[in-house]
Short mmCIF file of C-alpha atoms in Angstrom, two decimals:
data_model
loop_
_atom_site.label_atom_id
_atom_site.label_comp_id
_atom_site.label_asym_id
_atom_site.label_seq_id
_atom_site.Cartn_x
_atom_site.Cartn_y
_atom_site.Cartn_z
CA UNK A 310 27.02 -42.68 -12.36
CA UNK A 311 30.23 -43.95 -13.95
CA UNK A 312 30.88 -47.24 -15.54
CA UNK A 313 33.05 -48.44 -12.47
CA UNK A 314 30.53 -47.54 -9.66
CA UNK A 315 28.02 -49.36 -12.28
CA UNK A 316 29.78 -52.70 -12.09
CA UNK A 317 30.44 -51.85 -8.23
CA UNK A 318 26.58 -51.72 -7.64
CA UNK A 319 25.77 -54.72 -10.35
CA UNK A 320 28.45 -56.86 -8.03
CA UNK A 321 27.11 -55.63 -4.73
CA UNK A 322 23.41 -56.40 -5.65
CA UNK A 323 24.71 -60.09 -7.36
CA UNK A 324 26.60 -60.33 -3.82
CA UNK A 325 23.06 -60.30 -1.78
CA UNK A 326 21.33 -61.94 -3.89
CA UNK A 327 23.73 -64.88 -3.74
CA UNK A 328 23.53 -64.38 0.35
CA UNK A 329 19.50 -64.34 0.51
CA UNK A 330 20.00 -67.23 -1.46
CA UNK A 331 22.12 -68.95 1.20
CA UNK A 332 19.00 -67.59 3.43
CA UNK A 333 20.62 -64.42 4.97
CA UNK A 334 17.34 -62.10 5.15
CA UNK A 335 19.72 -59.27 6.87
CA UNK A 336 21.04 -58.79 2.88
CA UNK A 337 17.39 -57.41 2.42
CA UNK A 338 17.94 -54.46 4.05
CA UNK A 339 21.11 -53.96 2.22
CA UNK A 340 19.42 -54.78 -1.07
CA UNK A 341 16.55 -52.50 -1.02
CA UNK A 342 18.51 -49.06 -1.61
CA UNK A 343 20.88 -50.59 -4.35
CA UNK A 344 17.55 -51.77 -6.33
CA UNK A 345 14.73 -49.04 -5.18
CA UNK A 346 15.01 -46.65 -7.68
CA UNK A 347 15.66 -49.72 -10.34
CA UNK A 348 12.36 -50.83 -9.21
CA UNK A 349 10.81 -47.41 -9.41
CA UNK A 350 11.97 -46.44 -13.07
CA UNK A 351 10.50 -50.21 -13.82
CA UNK A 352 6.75 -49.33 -12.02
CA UNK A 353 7.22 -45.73 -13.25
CA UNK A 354 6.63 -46.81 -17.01
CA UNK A 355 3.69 -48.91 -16.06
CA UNK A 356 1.62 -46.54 -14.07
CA UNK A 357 -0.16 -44.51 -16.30
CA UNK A 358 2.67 -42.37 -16.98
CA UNK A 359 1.58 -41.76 -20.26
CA UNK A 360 -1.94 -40.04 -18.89
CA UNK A 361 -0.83 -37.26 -17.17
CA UNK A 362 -4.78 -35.86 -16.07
CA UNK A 363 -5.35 -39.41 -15.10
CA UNK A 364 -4.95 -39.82 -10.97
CA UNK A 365 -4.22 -43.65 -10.48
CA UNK A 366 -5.17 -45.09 -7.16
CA UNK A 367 -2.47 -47.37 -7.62
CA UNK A 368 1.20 -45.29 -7.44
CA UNK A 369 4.62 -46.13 -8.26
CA UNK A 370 5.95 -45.96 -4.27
CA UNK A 371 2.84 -48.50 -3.77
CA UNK A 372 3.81 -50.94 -6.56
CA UNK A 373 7.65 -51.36 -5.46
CA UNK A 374 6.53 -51.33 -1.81
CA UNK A 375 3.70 -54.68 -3.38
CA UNK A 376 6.82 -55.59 -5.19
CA UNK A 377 9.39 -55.27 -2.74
CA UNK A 378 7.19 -57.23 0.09
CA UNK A 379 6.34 -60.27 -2.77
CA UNK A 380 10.03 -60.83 -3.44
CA UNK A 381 10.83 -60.48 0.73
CA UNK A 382 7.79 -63.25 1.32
CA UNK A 383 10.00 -66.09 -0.57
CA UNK A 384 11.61 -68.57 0.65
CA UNK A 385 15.33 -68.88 -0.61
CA UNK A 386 14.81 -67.31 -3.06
CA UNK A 387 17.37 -68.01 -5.80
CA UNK A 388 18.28 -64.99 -8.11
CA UNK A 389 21.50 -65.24 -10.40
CA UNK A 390 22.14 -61.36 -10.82
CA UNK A 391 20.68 -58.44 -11.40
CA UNK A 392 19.06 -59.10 -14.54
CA UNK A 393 17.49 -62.19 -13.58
CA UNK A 394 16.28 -60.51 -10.15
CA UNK A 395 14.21 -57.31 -12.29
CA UNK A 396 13.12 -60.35 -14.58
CA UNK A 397 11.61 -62.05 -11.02
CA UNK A 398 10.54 -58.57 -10.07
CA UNK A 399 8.96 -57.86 -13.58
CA UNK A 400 6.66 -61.31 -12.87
CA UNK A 401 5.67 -59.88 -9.64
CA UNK A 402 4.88 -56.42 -10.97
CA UNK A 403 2.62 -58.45 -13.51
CA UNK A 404 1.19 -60.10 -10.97
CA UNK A 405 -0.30 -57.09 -8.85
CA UNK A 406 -0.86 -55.04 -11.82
CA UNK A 407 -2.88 -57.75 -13.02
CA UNK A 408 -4.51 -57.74 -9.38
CA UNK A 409 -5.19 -54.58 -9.37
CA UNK A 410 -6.67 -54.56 -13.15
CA UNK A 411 -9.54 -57.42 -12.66
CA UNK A 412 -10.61 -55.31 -9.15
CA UNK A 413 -10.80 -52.21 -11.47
CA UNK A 414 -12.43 -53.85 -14.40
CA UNK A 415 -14.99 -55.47 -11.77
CA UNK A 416 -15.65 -51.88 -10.84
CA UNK A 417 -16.27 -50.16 -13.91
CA UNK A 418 -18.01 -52.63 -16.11
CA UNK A 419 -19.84 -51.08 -18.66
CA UNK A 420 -18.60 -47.62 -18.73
CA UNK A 421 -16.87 -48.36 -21.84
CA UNK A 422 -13.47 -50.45 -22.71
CA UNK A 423 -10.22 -48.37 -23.35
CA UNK A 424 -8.22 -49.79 -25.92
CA UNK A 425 -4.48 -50.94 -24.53
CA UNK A 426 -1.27 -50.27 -27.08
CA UNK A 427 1.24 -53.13 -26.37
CA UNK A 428 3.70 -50.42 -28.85
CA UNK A 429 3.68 -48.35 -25.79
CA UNK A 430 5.39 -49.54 -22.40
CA UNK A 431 3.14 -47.67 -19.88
CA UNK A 432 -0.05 -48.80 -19.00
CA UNK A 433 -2.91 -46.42 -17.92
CA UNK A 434 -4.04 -49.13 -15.39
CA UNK A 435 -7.47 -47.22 -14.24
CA UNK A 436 -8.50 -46.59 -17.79
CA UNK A 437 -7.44 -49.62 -19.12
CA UNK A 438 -7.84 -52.34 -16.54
CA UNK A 439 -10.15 -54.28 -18.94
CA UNK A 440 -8.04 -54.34 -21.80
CA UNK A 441 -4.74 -54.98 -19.15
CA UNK A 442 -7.10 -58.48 -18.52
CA UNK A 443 -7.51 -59.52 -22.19
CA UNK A 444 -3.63 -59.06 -22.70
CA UNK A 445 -3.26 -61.11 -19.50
CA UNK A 446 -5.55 -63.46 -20.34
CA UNK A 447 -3.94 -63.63 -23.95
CA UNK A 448 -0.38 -64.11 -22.37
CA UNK A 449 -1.55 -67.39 -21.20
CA UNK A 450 -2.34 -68.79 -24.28
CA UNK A 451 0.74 -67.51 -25.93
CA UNK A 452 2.94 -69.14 -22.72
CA UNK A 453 1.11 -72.64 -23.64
CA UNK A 454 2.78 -72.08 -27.09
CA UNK A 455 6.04 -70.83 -26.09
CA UNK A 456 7.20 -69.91 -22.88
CA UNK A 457 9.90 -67.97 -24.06
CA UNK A 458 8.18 -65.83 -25.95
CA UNK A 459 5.17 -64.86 -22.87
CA UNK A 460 8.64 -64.12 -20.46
CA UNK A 461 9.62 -61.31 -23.15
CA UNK A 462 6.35 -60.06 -23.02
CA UNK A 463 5.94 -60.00 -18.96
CA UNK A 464 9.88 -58.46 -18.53
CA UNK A 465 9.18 -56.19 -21.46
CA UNK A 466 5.88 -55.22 -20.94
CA UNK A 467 5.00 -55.36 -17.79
CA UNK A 468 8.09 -55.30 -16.30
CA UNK A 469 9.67 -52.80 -18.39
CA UNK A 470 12.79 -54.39 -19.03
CA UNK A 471 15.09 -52.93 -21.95
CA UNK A 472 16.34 -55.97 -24.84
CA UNK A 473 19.17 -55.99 -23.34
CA UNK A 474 18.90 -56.83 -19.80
CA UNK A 475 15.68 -59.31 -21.04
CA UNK A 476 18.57 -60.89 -23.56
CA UNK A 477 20.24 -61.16 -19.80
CA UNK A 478 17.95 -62.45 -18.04
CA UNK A 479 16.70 -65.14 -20.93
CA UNK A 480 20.57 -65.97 -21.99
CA UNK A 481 20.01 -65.51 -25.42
CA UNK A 482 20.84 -62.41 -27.78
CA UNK A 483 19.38 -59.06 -27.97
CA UNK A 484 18.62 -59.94 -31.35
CA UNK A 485 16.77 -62.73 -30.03
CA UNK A 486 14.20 -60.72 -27.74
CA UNK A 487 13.92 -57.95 -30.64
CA UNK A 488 12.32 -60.89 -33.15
CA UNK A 489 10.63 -62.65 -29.91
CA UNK A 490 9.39 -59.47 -28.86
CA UNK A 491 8.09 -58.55 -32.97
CA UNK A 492 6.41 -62.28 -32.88
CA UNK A 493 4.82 -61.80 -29.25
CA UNK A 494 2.92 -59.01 -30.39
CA UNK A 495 1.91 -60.24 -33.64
CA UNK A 496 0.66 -62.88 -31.87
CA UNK A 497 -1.31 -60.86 -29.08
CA UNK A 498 -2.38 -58.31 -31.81
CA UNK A 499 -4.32 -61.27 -33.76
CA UNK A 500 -5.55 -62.87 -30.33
CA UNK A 501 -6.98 -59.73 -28.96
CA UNK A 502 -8.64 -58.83 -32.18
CA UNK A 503 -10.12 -61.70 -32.64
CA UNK A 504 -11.32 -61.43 -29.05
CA UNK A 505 -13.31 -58.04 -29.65
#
């Protein structure tokens, strides 16, 4: 895709947004194909992408459709652009990941804890739904201390979010989310260990 049909689709998708905004659900329709495989590539990194013999019961088509239906279920909504819509999107994906993690744990409890890697982007959600939890669980501590610094986690993370379009969505620098994205997981590492 060139540059110019880029910024076409960027202002086509900022465009709906601002008309679901106003309350147009028809733009929905219209929305969906300019953002699908967006939303894929985003649910793509956190399905277990990284475990190929793993078979997830939870599949990237199932968590942009969970996605998809969260964001349609809101009432004017109010998304700026792009960046700030995957940011809303990367909260939702959170959301039913998180879901979807704490009705796995529940079902596997004590057949051992796989350890999750917040260096890695993916998430091997069946063999690490417990450890998905304690990182959850962890990111609400951290958002008491600084907001900022849980949202870089949840659109980088879980969301899957490059620096840049988090620096986007956050309006600050790239250079910004690269230190509050450093501190974040400092921070996790030392809660989670001294949660073991």
């Amino acid at each position: 895709m060139t540059d110019r049909a880029r910024d076409t689709d960027r202002a086509e998708i900022t465009a709906l947004l601002a008309r679901l905004g106003q309350g147009d659900r028809d733009a929905y329709d219209h929305l969906l194909p300019l953002v699908y495989d967006e939303l894929r590539r985003l649910a793509r990194r956190q399905i277990g992408s990284h475990h190929p013999d793993a078979t997830p019961t939870l599949d990237t088509t199932a968590l942009v459709h969970e996605v998809f239906l969260k964001l349609a279920a809101a009432d004017s909504p109010q998304w700026n652009d792009r960046c700030h819509f995957l940011a809303v999107a990367s909260t939702a994906m959170r959301q039913i990941l998180i879901d979807y993690a704490r009705r796995r744990s529940a079902q596997r409890r004590g057949r051992g804890v796989q350890h999750l890697t917040l260096e890695r982007r993916e998430i091997a959600i069946d063999e690490q739904a417990e450890s998905l939890v304690a990182v959850d669980e962890a990111l609400d501590r951290l958002r008491a201390l600084s907001p900022r610094l849980a949202k870089v986690v949840v659109y980088t993370f879980f969301g899957g979010m490059t620096h840049e379009e988090t620096a986007t969505a956050l309006d600050v620098t790239e250079r910004t989310v690269r230190r509050d994205w450093a501190k974040a997981r400092a921070w996790l590492h030392r809660e989670l260990a001294v949660a073991e």
